[in-house]
PDB file of C-alpha atoms in Angstrom:
ATOM      1  CA  UNK A  22     -32.179  14.642   8.476  1.00  0.00           C
ATOM      2  CA  UNK A  23     -31.153  12.380   6.245  1.00  0.00           C
ATOM      3  CA  UNK A  24     -27.948  10.984   4.681  1.00  0.00           C
ATOM      4  CA  UNK A  25     -27.016   8.451   1.788  1.00  0.00           C
ATOM      5  CA  UNK A  26     -23.214   7.212   2.050  1.00  0.00           C
ATOM      6  CA  UNK A  27     -20.757   5.358  -0.196  1.00  0.00           C
ATOM      7  CA  UNK A  28     -18.199   3.617  -0.073  1.00  0.00           C
ATOM      8  CA  UNK A  29     -16.201   1.625  -2.696  1.00  0.00           C
ATOM      9  CA  UNK A  30     -12.868   0.091  -2.836  1.00  0.00           C
ATOM     10  CA  UNK A  31     -10.755  -3.128  -2.922  1.00  0.00           C
ATOM     11  CA  UNK A  32     -12.782  -5.194  -0.256  1.00  0.00           C
ATOM     12  CA  UNK A  33     -10.030  -6.361   3.102  1.00  0.00           C
ATOM     13  CA  UNK A  34     -11.240  -7.083   6.198  1.00  0.00           C
ATOM     14  CA  UNK A  35     -13.736  -4.494   8.856  1.00  0.00           C
ATOM     15  CA  UNK A  36     -15.072  -2.317   6.397  1.00  0.00           C
ATOM     16  CA  UNK A  37     -18.575  -2.378   7.278  1.00  0.00           C
ATOM     17  CA  UNK A  38     -17.022  -2.078  11.200  1.00  0.00           C
ATOM     18  CA  UNK A  39     -14.691   1.044  10.583  1.00  0.00           C
ATOM     19  CA  UNK A  40     -17.680   2.844   9.023  1.00  0.00           C
ATOM     20  CA  UNK A  41     -20.009   1.324  11.166  1.00  0.00           C
ATOM     21  CA  UNK A  42     -18.184   2.452  14.496  1.00  0.00           C
ATOM     22  CA  UNK A  43     -16.973   6.878  13.533  1.00  0.00           C
ATOM     23  CA  UNK A  44     -21.024   6.271  12.957  1.00  0.00           C
ATOM     24  CA  UNK A  45     -21.732   5.205  16.699  1.00  0.00           C
ATOM     25  CA  UNK A  46     -19.457   7.387  17.985  1.00  0.00           C
ATOM     26  CA  UNK A  47     -21.413   9.689  16.550  1.00  0.00           C
ATOM     27  CA  UNK A  48     -24.680   9.458  17.413  1.00  0.00           C
ATOM     28  CA  UNK A  49     -25.888   8.798  13.821  1.00  0.00           C
ATOM     29  CA  UNK A  50     -28.380   6.034  13.089  1.00  0.00           C
ATOM     30  CA  UNK A  51     -28.558   3.488  10.422  1.00  0.00           C
ATOM     31  CA  UNK A  52     -32.033   3.055   8.671  1.00  0.00           C
ATOM     32  CA  UNK A  53     -31.073   0.632   5.768  1.00  0.00           C
ATOM     33  CA  UNK A  54     -27.159  -0.943   4.818  1.00  0.00           C
ATOM     34  CA  UNK A  55     -27.321  -2.700   1.394  1.00  0.00           C
ATOM     35  CA  UNK A  56     -22.791  -4.136   0.058  1.00  0.00           C
ATOM     36  CA  UNK A  57     -21.770  -6.149  -2.788  1.00  0.00           C
ATOM     37  CA  UNK A  58     -18.662  -7.618  -4.172  1.00  0.00           C
ATOM     38  CA  UNK A  59     -18.105  -8.167  -7.021  1.00  0.00           C
ATOM     39  CA  UNK A  60     -15.076  -9.894  -8.446  1.00  0.00           C
ATOM     40  CA  UNK A  61     -12.964  -8.582  -5.292  1.00  0.00           C
ATOM     41  CA  UNK A  62     -13.915  -4.890  -4.895  1.00  0.00           C
ATOM     42  CA  UNK A  63     -16.630  -3.980  -2.279  1.00  0.00           C
ATOM     43  CA  UNK A  64     -18.983  -1.563  -2.255  1.00  0.00           C
ATOM     44  CA  UNK A  65     -22.035   0.058   0.356  1.00  0.00           C
ATOM     45  CA  UNK A  66     -24.619   2.295   0.286  1.00  0.00           C
ATOM     46  CA  UNK A  67     -25.940   3.628   3.393  1.00  0.00           C
ATOM     47  CA  UNK A  68     -29.129   5.287   4.558  1.00  0.00           C
ATOM     48  CA  UNK A  69     -28.307   7.048   8.154  1.00  0.00           C
ATOM     49  CA  UNK A  70     -30.492   9.435  10.208  1.00  0.00           C
ATOM     50  CA  UNK A  71     -28.452  12.278  11.895  1.00  0.00           C
ATOM     51  CA  UNK A  72     -31.144  13.777  13.316  1.00  0.00           C
ATOM     52  CA  UNK A  73     -29.037  13.499  15.816  1.00  0.00           C
ATOM     53  CA  UNK A  74     -25.372  13.770  15.756  1.00  0.00           C
ATOM     54  CA  UNK A  75     -23.334  15.568  18.023  1.00  0.00           C
ATOM     55  CA  UNK A  76     -21.562  16.742  14.974  1.00  0.00           C
ATOM     56  CA  UNK A  77     -22.289  18.733  12.142  1.00  0.00           C
ATOM     57  CA  UNK A  78     -22.650  17.338   8.638  1.00  0.00           C
ATOM     58  CA  UNK A  79     -19.423  18.253   6.432  1.00  0.00           C
ATOM     59  CA  UNK A  80     -17.865  17.345   9.869  1.00  0.00           C
ATOM     60  CA  UNK A  81     -18.817  14.126   9.421  1.00  0.00           C
ATOM     61  CA  UNK A  82     -18.483  14.135   6.234  1.00  0.00           C
ATOM     62  CA  UNK A  83     -14.637  14.943   6.541  1.00  0.00           C
ATOM     63  CA  UNK A  84     -14.170  12.544   8.687  1.00  0.00           C
ATOM     64  CA  UNK A  85     -16.198   9.758   6.923  1.00  0.00           C
ATOM     65  CA  UNK A  86     -13.312  10.413   3.403  1.00  0.00           C
ATOM     66  CA  UNK A  87     -10.817  10.714   5.955  1.00  0.00           C
ATOM     67  CA  UNK A  88     -11.509   7.474   7.444  1.00  0.00           C
ATOM     68  CA  UNK A  89     -11.514   6.687   3.715  1.00  0.00           C
ATOM     69  CA  UNK A  90      -8.480   7.723   2.727  1.00  0.00           C
ATOM     70  CA  UNK A  91      -6.567   5.921   6.298  1.00  0.00           C
ATOM     71  CA  UNK A  92      -8.511   2.690   4.833  1.00  0.00           C
ATOM     72  CA  UNK A  93      -7.294   3.008   0.950  1.00  0.00           C
ATOM     73  CA  UNK A  94     -11.755   3.779  -0.123  1.00  0.00           C
ATOM     74  CA  UNK A  95     -13.356   5.840  -1.380  1.00  0.00           C
ATOM     75  CA  UNK A  96     -16.033   7.155   2.038  1.00  0.00           C
ATOM     76  CA  UNK A  97     -19.466   9.801   1.116  1.00  0.00           C
ATOM     77  CA  UNK A  98     -21.825  11.125   2.613  1.00  0.00           C
ATOM     78  CA  UNK A  99     -24.204  13.159   0.152  1.00  0.00           C
ATOM     79  CA  UNK A 100     -27.393  14.840   2.135  1.00  0.00           C
ATOM     80  CA  UNK A 101     -30.829  13.094   0.906  1.00  0.00           C
ATOM     81  CA  UNK A 102     -32.403  15.708  -0.714  1.00  0.00           C
ATOM     82  CA  UNK A 103     -30.099  15.466  -3.967  1.00  0.00           C
ATOM     83  CA  UNK A 104     -31.451  12.259  -4.877  1.00  0.00           C
ATOM     84  CA  UNK A 105     -34.792  13.096  -4.630  1.00  0.00           C
ATOM     85  CA  UNK A 106     -34.209  16.681  -6.605  1.00  0.00           C
ATOM     86  CA  UNK A 107     -32.370  14.366  -9.158  1.00  0.00           C
ATOM     87  CA  UNK A 108     -35.653  11.975  -9.003  1.00  0.00           C
ATOM     88  CA  UNK A 109     -37.644  15.398 -10.260  1.00  0.00           C
ATOM     89  CA  UNK A 110     -35.607  15.638 -12.836  1.00  0.00           C
TER      90      UNK A 110
END
């Protein structure tokens, strides 16, 4: 299963490192990553492979949400299927 992670907030040092560390600890592989900074605002989108994750999808989502709160960011994990369905509509 693949997931889509989005990160939005005010730019600061270490955002990518913190998110990637959490993913690595959970055996989640990053397949693609794109990030931009516009006017001091950070935006990142990642496609991840969750097949070997040591936690359930909702647990990883909760952990990313908690990390976002700690860093002052909004971090969301969504099933790739949601995006595939939106394109079919």
